[in-house]
Structure formats: structure tokens, C-alpha cells
Amino acid sequence: AQSVTQLDSQVPVFEEAPVELRCNYSSSVSVYLFWYVQYPNQGLQLLLKYLSGSTLVKGINGFEAEFNKSQTSFHLRKPSVHISDTAEYFCAVSEDSGNEKLTFGTGTRLTIIP
Amino acid sequence: GAGVSQSPRYKVTKRGQDVALRCDPISGHVSLYWYRQALGQGPEFLTYFNYEAQQDKSGLPNDRFSAERPEGSISTLTIQRTEQRDSAMYRCASSGNLGLAGAERYFGPGTRLTVL
């Protein structure tokens, strides 16, 4: 069964600084990887996803993530953050096994410091 | 167009009562998923449907939890004899791509359930 680990529960970052949110996964088969964002008092919104092909994936709001199969990682990055990026970020994985179950990590709360 | 909607948005109930949570997916979406999210945690898979068929219910915590989607559209998650530990945000998502594990799930706003 698949699993996701987000080691950082909270990440404070100064405005306009770069940020990396870490995500590692575990699976015995090929996977699809996702990053979702949850703004305060809102639902989950897809930031980006990796299905196949180029390991560098670009998403909305200037975010990107890189799939690293050997390190089983899918870290999320942004070169310069804004106050509006304050939110909770969830990494998720599904397996290419015919089952559509999506497994989420515990989330990372990103706080932007003015 | 309209997104995924859930009702009620907030539900407060007494321990031992039954509750029914409703999810209205995006029109035409064939796959529907239920998740539960405790405070400070990520969403936890409960069950999912393709059309009206329940494909996987391995995430339902116990037999007090059940879900149905009789006409392949609206779904209801029912919790019988609620307990305080059932308090959480219950989220529904839908997807338009049948059988694709990589398909984007569109999430609803959730139902906040509080069991007193």
C-alpha cells in the first residue's frame, strides 16, 4: 500500500524568499503524485501533478515540483513567496494499479512572514 | 460551471444519533470519493464509487459507516450511532475520468461534523 510522508508540519518563510516543502512517498508500483493547497476556510485545490514524462512539473501560482524516483521524493518549490501563499499544503499519491485511492500526507502549514 | 457541493456545511449532533451527509458531484463526473479530515491531519480515504458501484470501502472505519450512490450522481455518507471520535471534516471529491488513478479530483467545501 502507498504512503506519504511530509516531515515538516510548519514552515515559516520571509516574503519574497524561496521555499521548499518536502514530500516522500512509499509504493511498490508506479505512482502518480499530487500537491494540493488548502487556503484558510476553503476546500482543497490542485496545485500540480506528476503522471509521467518530464520529472519537473509546473503548477499554478508559480509553484513547481520535481519527481525523483530514486529518492522517492516529490518536493514542492517556489522561488519567491508572497503573503497570499499562506496555506496548508498536502502531498498525495495514487498507484497505477487500477485502484483510484488517493493517499494524503499530514500536510505542511506554510506561513509567510512580511 | 458549478463545483462539488456538500450539505450540510456544519452538523452538530448528540452522541448516539444517526447523521447523513450529502455530496453533489460536478455534473457528468463518474467517480466520487469520500474523505475524512481530522484537525491537523491530511484527508483520510474512506470510500469511492464509479457510477453507482462502490469500488473500494476499505477506508470506512467500522460498520457504523456506510455510503451509497444509487443513481450514479448524488452520494450519501451515513454514520449510525455517532460517537465523539467521529467529529471531523468530511470531504467529497469527484473526477470525470473513469479508471484513471492520475485524474484530478475536485473537492467540495466539506461538512464539519461535531458530535457532542
Tab-separated table of N, CA and C in Angstrom, chain A residues 32 34 36 38 41-46 49 51 88 90 94-107, chain B residues 9 31 33 35 37 40-43 45 48 50 56 58 91 97-109:
chain	number	residue	atom	x	y	z
A	32	TYR	N	1.364	8.058	-9.222
A	32	TYR	CA	1.036	9.409	-9.662
A	32	TYR	C	1.121	10.277	-8.416
A	34	PHE	N	0.703	14.217	-6.484
A	34	PHE	CA	-0.068	15.449	-6.495
A	34	PHE	C	0.361	16.358	-5.341
A	36	TYR	N	-1.754	19.417	-3.322
A	36	TYR	CA	-2.973	20.194	-3.148
A	36	TYR	C	-2.708	21.304	-2.144
A	38	GLN	N	-4.673	24.107	0.527
A	38	GLN	CA	-5.909	24.436	1.247
A	38	GLN	C	-5.728	25.804	1.880
A	41	ASN	N	-10.156	28.302	5.501
A	41	ASN	CA	-11.617	28.211	5.362
A	41	ASN	C	-12.074	27.892	3.935
A	42	GLN	N	-11.216	27.237	3.181
A	42	GLN	CA	-11.584	26.837	1.831
A	42	GLN	C	-11.328	25.347	1.628
A	43	GLY	N	-11.773	24.835	0.487
A	43	GLY	CA	-11.555	23.435	0.154
A	43	GLY	C	-10.187	23.210	-0.446
A	44	LEU	N	-9.919	21.977	-0.826
A	44	LEU	CA	-8.639	21.597	-1.416
A	44	LEU	C	-8.615	21.936	-2.903
A	45	GLN	N	-7.484	22.485	-3.336
A	45	GLN	CA	-7.330	22.871	-4.733
A	45	GLN	C	-6.039	22.267	-5.277
A	46	LEU	N	-6.098	21.702	-6.484
A	46	LEU	CA	-4.917	21.085	-7.065
A	46	LEU	C	-3.906	22.154	-7.488
A	49	LYS	N	0.464	18.178	-10.660
A	49	LYS	CA	0.505	16.725	-10.564
A	49	LYS	C	1.560	16.174	-11.507
A	51	LEU	N	2.270	12.753	-13.676
A	51	LEU	CA	1.721	11.490	-14.174
A	51	LEU	C	2.802	10.677	-14.870
A	88	GLU	N	-2.172	25.656	3.833
A	88	GLU	CA	-1.702	24.310	4.159
A	88	GLU	C	-1.528	23.559	2.847
A	90	PHE	N	-0.705	19.890	0.913
A	90	PHE	CA	-0.781	18.445	1.078
A	90	PHE	C	-0.196	17.751	-0.145
A	94	SER	N	-1.239	8.307	-5.683
A	94	SER	CA	-2.104	7.200	-6.064
A	94	SER	C	-1.276	6.231	-6.896
A	95	GLU	N	-1.683	4.968	-6.847
A	95	GLU	CA	-0.905	3.940	-7.512
A	95	GLU	C	-1.496	3.598	-8.867
A	96	ASP	N	-0.623	3.247	-9.805
A	96	ASP	CA	-1.054	2.819	-11.124
A	96	ASP	C	-1.386	1.327	-11.072
A	97	SER	N	-2.436	1.043	-10.281
A	97	SER	CA	-2.752	-0.369	-10.038
A	97	SER	C	-4.213	-0.679	-10.294
A	98	GLY	N	-4.936	0.286	-10.845
A	98	GLY	CA	-6.357	0.098	-11.086
A	98	GLY	C	-7.236	0.600	-9.965
A	99	ASN	N	-6.648	0.848	-8.807
A	99	ASN	CA	-7.422	1.408	-7.702
A	99	ASN	C	-7.221	2.913	-7.679
A	100	GLU	N	-8.296	3.640	-7.500
A	100	GLU	CA	-8.212	5.090	-7.573
A	100	GLU	C	-8.074	5.751	-6.213
A	101	LYS	N	-7.660	5.004	-5.229
A	101	LYS	CA	-7.488	5.557	-3.885
A	101	LYS	C	-6.345	6.562	-3.889
A	102	LEU	N	-6.597	7.751	-3.349
A	102	LEU	CA	-5.598	8.805	-3.237
A	102	LEU	C	-5.218	8.936	-1.774
A	103	THR	N	-3.921	8.785	-1.475
A	103	THR	CA	-3.445	8.840	-0.093
A	103	THR	C	-2.709	10.150	0.138
A	104	PHE	N	-3.094	10.865	1.197
A	104	PHE	CA	-2.529	12.164	1.508
A	104	PHE	C	-1.511	12.089	2.636
A	105	GLY	N	-0.581	13.041	2.613
A	105	GLY	CA	0.291	13.258	3.756
A	105	GLY	C	-0.432	14.074	4.813
A	106	THR	N	0.267	14.350	5.904
A	106	THR	CA	-0.347	15.064	7.026
A	106	THR	C	-0.355	16.572	6.838
A	107	GLY	N	0.304	17.055	5.793
A	107	GLY	CA	0.241	18.470	5.474
A	107	GLY	C	1.387	19.282	6.049
B	9	ARG	N	-23.223	22.141	5.566
B	9	ARG	CA	-21.834	22.575	5.733
B	9	ARG	C	-21.371	22.328	7.167
B	31	SER	N	-16.731	9.420	-11.165
B	31	SER	CA	-16.107	8.911	-9.945
B	31	SER	C	-16.359	9.871	-8.793
B	33	TYR	N	-15.578	10.343	-4.460
B	33	TYR	CA	-14.728	9.897	-3.350
B	33	TYR	C	-15.168	10.567	-2.053
B	35	TYR	N	-13.713	11.429	1.858
B	35	TYR	CA	-12.544	11.516	2.728
B	35	TYR	C	-12.974	12.087	4.076
B	37	GLN	N	-11.212	14.246	7.346
B	37	GLN	CA	-10.029	15.001	7.733
B	37	GLN	C	-10.149	15.471	9.166
B	40	GLY	N	-5.692	19.112	11.902
B	40	GLY	CA	-4.242	18.975	11.866
B	40	GLY	C	-3.731	17.782	11.094
B	41	GLN	N	-4.639	17.098	10.405
B	41	GLN	CA	-4.241	15.917	9.639
B	41	GLN	C	-4.596	16.090	8.166
B	42	GLY	N	-4.057	15.195	7.345
B	42	GLY	CA	-4.440	15.187	5.950
B	42	GLY	C	-5.729	14.406	5.755
B	43	PRO	N	-6.366	14.586	4.609
B	43	PRO	CA	-7.583	13.811	4.330
B	43	PRO	C	-7.286	12.311	4.314
B	45	PHE	N	-8.722	8.584	3.234
B	45	PHE	CA	-9.655	7.941	2.306
B	45	PHE	C	-10.680	7.094	3.059
B	48	TYR	N	-14.901	4.997	-2.407
B	48	TYR	CA	-15.173	5.681	-3.656
B	48	TYR	C	-16.095	4.861	-4.551
B	50	ASN	N	-17.512	4.356	-8.728
B	50	ASN	CA	-17.546	4.644	-10.152
B	50	ASN	C	-18.995	4.427	-10.583
B	56	ASP	N	-14.406	0.589	-3.613
B	56	ASP	CA	-13.449	0.338	-2.525
B	56	ASP	C	-14.008	0.989	-1.271
B	58	SER	N	-12.558	0.148	1.767
B	58	SER	CA	-11.578	-0.290	2.759
B	58	SER	C	-11.272	0.765	3.817
B	91	ARG	N	-15.042	15.264	3.610
B	91	ARG	CA	-14.865	15.878	2.300
B	91	ARG	C	-15.259	14.911	1.189
B	97	ASN	N	-12.754	11.377	-15.014
B	97	ASN	CA	-12.016	10.393	-15.801
B	97	ASN	C	-12.118	9.028	-15.165
B	98	LEU	N	-12.936	8.177	-15.723
B	98	LEU	CA	-13.162	6.862	-15.158
B	98	LEU	C	-11.907	6.014	-15.233
B	99	GLY	N	-11.563	5.416	-14.095
B	99	GLY	CA	-10.488	4.446	-14.080
B	99	GLY	C	-9.090	5.008	-14.180
B	100	LEU	N	-8.956	6.318	-14.035
B	100	LEU	CA	-7.626	6.897	-14.119
B	100	LEU	C	-7.165	7.331	-12.730
B	101	ALA	N	-6.189	6.622	-12.189
B	101	ALA	CA	-5.701	6.974	-10.859
B	101	ALA	C	-5.025	8.333	-10.866
B	102	GLY	N	-4.623	8.800	-12.025
B	102	GLY	CA	-3.959	10.092	-12.111
B	102	GLY	C	-4.897	11.250	-12.373
B	103	ALA	N	-6.185	10.985	-12.422
B	103	ALA	CA	-7.139	12.042	-12.721
B	103	ALA	C	-7.257	13.024	-11.565
B	104	GLU	N	-7.507	14.282	-11.911
B	104	GLU	CA	-7.669	15.297	-10.870
B	104	GLU	C	-8.969	15.089	-10.125
B	105	ARG	N	-8.911	15.139	-8.806
B	105	ARG	CA	-10.112	15.131	-8.000
B	105	ARG	C	-10.495	16.571	-7.660
B	106	TYR	N	-11.750	16.891	-7.811
B	106	TYR	CA	-12.266	18.212	-7.462
B	106	TYR	C	-12.992	18.074	-6.132
B	107	PHE	N	-12.516	18.828	-5.160
B	107	PHE	CA	-13.049	18.674	-3.805
B	107	PHE	C	-14.156	19.678	-3.505
B	108	GLY	N	-15.101	19.236	-2.713
B	108	GLY	CA	-16.135	20.113	-2.204
B	108	GLY	C	-15.660	20.836	-0.958
B	109	PRO	N	-16.494	21.730	-0.409
B	109	PRO	CA	-16.102	22.535	0.749
B	109	PRO	C	-16.074	21.744	2.055
